[in-house]
mmCIF file of C-alpha atoms in Angstrom:
data_model
loop_
_atom_site.group_PDB
_atom_site.id
_atom_site.type_symbol
_atom_site.label_atom_id
_atom_site.label_comp_id
_atom_site.label_asym_id
_atom_site.label_seq_id
_atom_site.Cartn_x
_atom_site.Cartn_y
_atom_site.Cartn_z
ATOM 1 C CA ALA O 4 -15.691 -21.453 -26.261
ATOM 2 C CA VAL O 5 -18.346 -20.654 -28.937
ATOM 3 C CA LEU O 6 -20.616 -19.310 -26.286
ATOM 4 C CA PRO O 7 -21.650 -15.735 -27.450
ATOM 5 C CA VAL O 8 -20.778 -12.857 -25.269
ATOM 6 C CA MET O 9 -22.344 -9.363 -25.703
ATOM 7 C CA LYS O 10 -20.102 -6.558 -26.598
ATOM 8 C CA ALA O 11 -20.005 -3.609 -24.104
ATOM 9 C CA ASP O 12 -21.661 -1.337 -26.515
ATOM 10 C CA GLY O 13 -24.443 -3.819 -27.300
ATOM 11 C CA SER O 14 -23.579 -3.780 -30.968
ATOM 12 C CA GLY O 15 -23.336 -7.645 -31.134
ATOM 13 C CA SER O 16 -21.594 -10.476 -29.619
ATOM 14 C CA VAL O 17 -18.276 -12.441 -29.936
ATOM 15 C CA PRO O 18 -17.337 -15.954 -29.066
ATOM 16 C CA LEU O 19 -16.217 -16.438 -25.479
ATOM 17 C CA GLY O 20 -12.931 -18.101 -26.661
ATOM 18 C CA GLN O 21 -11.837 -14.723 -28.183
ATOM 19 C CA VAL O 22 -11.914 -12.865 -24.821
ATOM 20 C CA ALA O 23 -11.005 -15.550 -22.300
ATOM 21 C CA ALA O 24 -9.049 -18.680 -21.950
ATOM 22 C CA LEU O 25 -11.017 -21.442 -20.525
ATOM 23 C CA GLN O 26 -10.036 -24.565 -18.761
ATOM 24 C CA LEU O 27 -11.950 -27.132 -16.874
ATOM 25 C CA ALA O 28 -11.314 -27.396 -13.279
ATOM 26 C CA PRO O 29 -12.993 -28.994 -10.379
ATOM 27 C CA GLN O 30 -15.172 -26.638 -8.441
ATOM 28 C CA PRO O 31 -17.331 -26.869 -5.392
ATOM 29 C CA SER O 32 -21.009 -27.011 -6.041
ATOM 30 C CA VAL O 33 -21.798 -24.072 -3.691
ATOM 31 C CA ILE O 34 -23.075 -20.492 -4.439
ATOM 32 C CA GLN O 35 -20.495 -18.059 -2.800
ATOM 33 C CA ARG O 36 -22.111 -15.312 -0.817
ATOM 34 C CA TYR O 37 -20.514 -12.089 0.647
ATOM 35 C CA ASN O 38 -22.682 -10.016 3.064
ATOM 36 C CA GLN O 39 -25.862 -12.053 1.916
ATOM 37 C CA GLU O 40 -25.122 -11.164 -1.782
ATOM 38 C CA ARG O 41 -24.130 -13.631 -4.493
ATOM 39 C CA ALA O 42 -20.321 -13.338 -5.013
ATOM 40 C CA VAL O 43 -17.724 -14.335 -7.412
ATOM 41 C CA THR O 44 -14.072 -14.417 -6.451
ATOM 42 C CA VAL O 45 -11.535 -13.553 -9.257
ATOM 43 C CA GLN O 46 -7.918 -14.015 -8.578
ATOM 44 C CA ALA O 47 -4.906 -12.816 -10.616
ATOM 45 C CA LYS O 48 -1.256 -12.970 -10.344
ATOM 46 C CA HIS O 49 1.259 -11.132 -12.615
ATOM 47 C CA PRO O 50 4.968 -12.089 -12.842
ATOM 48 C CA GLN O 51 6.315 -8.561 -12.923
ATOM 49 C CA LEU O 52 3.683 -6.242 -11.360
ATOM 50 C CA THR O 53 2.833 -5.806 -7.571
ATOM 51 C CA ALA O 54 -0.638 -6.342 -6.320
ATOM 52 C CA GLN O 55 -1.241 -2.587 -6.173
ATOM 53 C CA GLY O 56 0.317 -2.190 -9.745
ATOM 54 C CA LEU O 57 -2.071 -4.822 -11.217
ATOM 55 C CA ALA O 58 -5.018 -3.221 -9.382
ATOM 56 C CA ASP O 59 -3.961 0.224 -10.878
ATOM 57 C CA ARG O 60 -3.845 -1.400 -14.353
ATOM 58 C CA VAL O 61 -7.184 -3.140 -14.130
ATOM 59 C CA GLU O 62 -9.085 -0.091 -12.500
ATOM 60 C CA PRO O 63 -10.462 1.267 -15.848
ATOM 61 C CA LEU O 64 -11.919 -2.110 -16.641
ATOM 62 C CA LEU O 65 -13.456 -2.245 -13.190
ATOM 63 C CA ALA O 66 -14.942 1.226 -13.425
ATOM 64 C CA GLU O 67 -16.756 -0.193 -16.645
ATOM 65 C CA ILE O 68 -18.069 -3.109 -14.702
ATOM 66 C CA ARG O 69 -19.234 -0.764 -11.746
ATOM 67 C CA ALA O 70 -20.999 1.339 -14.258
ATOM 68 C CA GLY O 71 -23.046 -1.665 -15.185
ATOM 69 C CA GLY O 72 -24.382 -1.855 -11.621
ATOM 70 C CA VAL O 73 -22.003 -4.602 -10.487
ATOM 71 C CA GLN O 74 -20.429 -4.156 -7.081
ATOM 72 C CA VAL O 75 -16.620 -4.681 -7.170
ATOM 73 C CA GLU O 76 -14.489 -5.008 -4.167
ATOM 74 C CA LEU O 77 -10.801 -5.458 -4.185
ATOM 75 C CA GLY O 78 -9.592 -7.887 -1.393
ATOM 76 C CA GLY O 79 -6.544 -9.934 -0.444
ATOM 77 C CA GLU O 80 -3.212 -8.162 -0.425
ATOM 78 C CA ILE O 81 -4.680 -4.837 -1.531
ATOM 79 C CA LYS O 82 -7.160 -4.881 1.480
ATOM 80 C CA GLU O 83 -4.545 -6.016 3.960
ATOM 81 C CA ASN O 84 -1.994 -3.311 2.706
ATOM 82 C CA ALA O 85 -4.674 -0.655 3.022
ATOM 83 C CA SER O 86 -5.665 -1.612 6.637
ATOM 84 C CA ALA O 87 -1.846 -1.853 7.664
ATOM 85 C CA ASN O 88 -1.059 1.553 5.973
ATOM 86 C CA GLU O 89 -4.198 3.030 7.707
ATOM 87 C CA ALA O 90 -2.897 1.731 11.123
ATOM 88 C CA ILE O 91 0.565 3.153 10.482
ATOM 89 C CA ALA O 92 -0.999 6.517 9.495
ATOM 90 C CA GLN O 93 -3.004 6.574 12.773
ATOM 91 C CA LEU O 94 -0.156 5.719 14.947
ATOM 92 C CA LEU O 95 2.646 7.572 13.332
ATOM 93 C CA PRO O 96 1.823 11.190 14.681
ATOM 94 C CA ALA O 97 1.754 9.805 18.350
ATOM 95 C CA CYS O 98 5.101 8.079 17.803
ATOM 96 C CA VAL O 99 6.681 11.197 16.544
ATOM 97 C CA VAL O 100 5.379 13.279 19.610
ATOM 98 C CA ALA O 101 6.584 10.364 21.814
ATOM 99 C CA MET O 102 10.032 10.523 20.106
ATOM 100 C CA PHE O 103 10.184 14.293 20.444
ATOM 101 C CA LEU O 104 9.436 14.134 24.216
ATOM 102 C CA LEU O 105 12.150 11.430 24.733
ATOM 103 C CA PHE O 106 14.609 13.677 22.760
ATOM 104 C CA VAL O 107 13.668 16.749 24.739
ATOM 105 C CA TRP O 108 14.266 14.581 28.002
ATOM 106 C CA GLN O 109 17.652 13.291 26.648
ATOM 107 C CA PHE O 110 19.008 16.522 25.290
ATOM 108 C CA GLU O 111 17.294 18.843 27.757
ATOM 109 C CA SER O 112 16.825 21.157 24.765
ATOM 110 C CA ILE O 113 13.970 21.701 22.516
ATOM 111 C CA ARG O 114 16.213 23.159 19.771
ATOM 112 C CA LYS O 115 18.346 20.020 19.578
ATOM 113 C CA SER O 116 15.307 17.688 19.564
ATOM 114 C CA LEU O 117 13.836 19.667 16.534
ATOM 115 C CA ILE O 118 17.203 19.303 14.744
ATOM 116 C CA VAL O 119 17.048 15.521 15.247
ATOM 117 C CA LEU O 120 13.312 15.418 14.089
ATOM 118 C CA ALA O 121 14.197 17.674 11.151
ATOM 119 C CA SER O 122 16.221 15.025 9.576
ATOM 120 C CA ILE O 123 13.195 12.660 9.187
ATOM 121 C CA PRO O 124 11.684 14.528 6.044
ATOM 122 C CA PHE O 125 14.922 13.665 4.115
ATOM 123 C CA VAL O 126 13.900 9.985 4.222
ATOM 124 C CA ALA O 127 10.543 10.926 2.500
ATOM 125 C CA ILE O 128 12.260 13.108 -0.073
ATOM 126 C CA GLY O 129 14.864 10.507 -1.101
ATOM 127 C CA SER O 130 12.518 7.613 -1.172
ATOM 128 C CA ALA O 131 9.841 9.595 -3.211
ATOM 129 C CA LEU O 132 12.537 10.494 -5.753
ATOM 130 C CA ALA O 133 13.876 6.761 -5.773
ATOM 131 C CA LEU O 134 10.243 5.465 -6.441
ATOM 132 C CA LYS O 135 9.680 7.942 -9.119
ATOM 133 C CA ALA O 136 12.994 7.276 -10.915
ATOM 134 C CA SER O 137 12.408 3.405 -10.694
ATOM 135 C CA GLY O 138 8.739 3.618 -11.559
ATOM 136 C CA THR O 139 7.663 1.520 -8.760
ATOM 137 C CA THR O 140 5.059 1.980 -6.114
ATOM 138 C CA LEU O 141 5.383 2.023 -2.354
ATOM 139 C CA THR O 142 4.314 -1.441 -0.765
ATOM 140 C CA PHE O 143 3.730 -2.384 2.946
ATOM 141 C CA VAL O 144 7.196 -3.869 3.065
ATOM 142 C CA GLY O 145 8.611 -0.747 1.509
ATOM 143 C CA THR O 146 6.795 1.267 4.155
ATOM 144 C CA LEU O 147 8.445 -0.790 6.883
ATOM 145 C CA GLY O 148 11.836 -0.159 5.316
ATOM 146 C CA LEU O 149 11.271 3.518 5.098
ATOM 147 C CA LEU O 150 10.438 3.515 8.981
ATOM 148 C CA ALA O 151 13.593 1.541 9.675
ATOM 149 C CA LEU O 152 15.570 4.052 7.600
ATOM 150 C CA ALA O 153 14.068 6.806 9.478
ATOM 151 C CA GLY O 154 15.196 5.142 12.550
ATOM 152 C CA ILE O 155 18.760 4.988 11.400
ATOM 153 C CA ILE O 156 18.679 8.637 10.230
ATOM 154 C CA VAL O 157 17.519 9.760 13.590
ATOM 155 C CA ASN O 158 20.062 7.529 15.379
ATOM 156 C CA ASN O 159 22.796 9.277 13.205
ATOM 157 C CA ALA O 160 21.537 12.703 13.975
ATOM 158 C CA VAL O 161 21.562 11.835 17.759
ATOM 159 C CA LEU O 162 25.159 10.519 17.356
ATOM 160 C CA LEU O 163 26.211 13.625 15.441
ATOM 161 C CA LEU O 164 24.815 16.030 17.879
ATOM 162 C CA ASP O 165 26.653 14.020 20.860
ATOM 163 C CA ALA O 166 29.915 14.327 18.838
ATOM 164 C CA ILE O 167 29.494 18.056 18.315
ATOM 165 C CA GLU O 168 28.719 18.552 21.983
ATOM 166 C CA GLU O 169 31.781 16.694 23.010
ATOM 167 C CA GLY O 170 34.014 18.389 20.258
#
């Protein structure tokens, strides 16, 4: 741990043991490559932070590394969440249109269908306020929960409209 490591500003060096905790572990004697380039995989786990929270926290450090000409790519849970959220964002408008058409068919009224769909933004408003108040970020599982909550809200709006029509 006495190996000298250059400071970022180039003004000197510090012993590696001051900036990193070293431990010996068996490693494969293979050079890893990603897209024909040499690659190093760095893994991290934090007991309190989500993967996105941890990525947000280390982003300033990654920006410094990128400025030095090193390519940095986030993978794992971050990459999977991004692709899943992208898929949801692409399919959600088509699903809302399909729901609207089903409601028009069910109620035989565009006005009533719009009333039902107008209840959906309240899910986004309430969840945004709750996330802000709790200081947490929206994860993929949270997104699925919001979609389920939107379904419950729409179901309640349909039942309420049916009760108003009967009453």
